[in-house]
């Protein structure tokens, strides 16, 4: 499944005594992989991968506000909530951006999820800064590349804030000074484009998160000093014409 926005999904808010698997009914507000919950959730995924999708505003009673047991690539998770794993529980995430989600117990971003080349930052527990990642899978690997505060602290991880372009305005693309630029692992990339449809690897090494910044080749300094008029002959301001384009 690719290119979808999954929003405002939710599970049952308590265990159902009529369900053959009441626990599954309360996990994965947007997408689950448990067949017993398939008639009581927004979407049921029987294997495969969710790619280039946006998950927002989903909630679950127990685990994985947006997804439970789902493998995701180039996906953005924002504003999802759950008891454990505000955005995801179990499954995996490669080149995903997981930010501004909330859990009421543990794992403001993820719970029991195998992560690589991903950004898991600015998530909360009970509305306060807390654990972004809880009970991560793949802890014994030495080639873990993520931007987060714990996973645990492998040498390839970035622990500084990712510096999004405009987080408060809902733009989770990377800023030009982001520490996540070119910090991923190309061995885990097997697709051509990012969430925007831009080339997934630019400049030799993949960026962390769902968006690749490198395809914007030049940046314009719009500060007052940078845009002050040039001086022409006789000390009078000269007209300036320039073209800005993405290369």
Phi, psi and omega in degrees: 000131184217144171083019182259156166250120180251112186224151173060025173280158179202157178263183169299149181266008175200171178287138179265122179290346181269353185276146175285343177213079186298330179294317180297328180296342185251015182238142175074083183293335181256307183219137176229165175246011181265116185297335181288342181258004191295338180263007182228017179227173182293316183210140179247125181250117179263079183079192179078195186226140169265119182233150176051046180242158176242129178244119182213139175074015179270157181211150174223158182283327189244290186224141174071087182302323181254314183225152177222114179074021186255141175267122187236142179226134177055043183247151178247128178241117182218132172073029176259156184220150176194177174286312178232124183076081183305326179256306186226154169222130180060192186067206183211163177217120177242129183051049176252152173248120186234102187215150176060038171255167184220138172240151180268348182236300182205154178068072181303329178260301185222159177221119176063030185252138177275117188240144176207140180057026188247159175250120178234094191211156176062026173268161186230161171240120186055036176080359180243153178307131182204203182295122175284325184232133177234137176051057184290148175270154176081023183295333184279349179290149177262348183252050178267126181235106177212161171252108180194175182271346179198146174189012342287198189278077174289157185294337181274350183286151171256125182254347176289154177305144187289341182058082177283162182297313179203076184301315181295334178267004177085015179256106185259019170288159184280141174284160183298339179256020181293138176287356182269355181291126177065026184249008180273188181242113182297337182296339181263004183257122181225035180213161192267334189230162178264191183296334177275352185088005177278162178306133186287325177243124179226131179082013173105325183226137184292145172283158170280150178094183187278344185241136175261126183270335193301341184289346173273108193277330183225146180242140181263125175278111184260014178294158184300321182291325181288331183259012179295144185298144173284159181259128180267195180295138179080008176082010178267148180300141178255145176294142178235134177233130177213159181242133177250128180211156173273132180259000000 
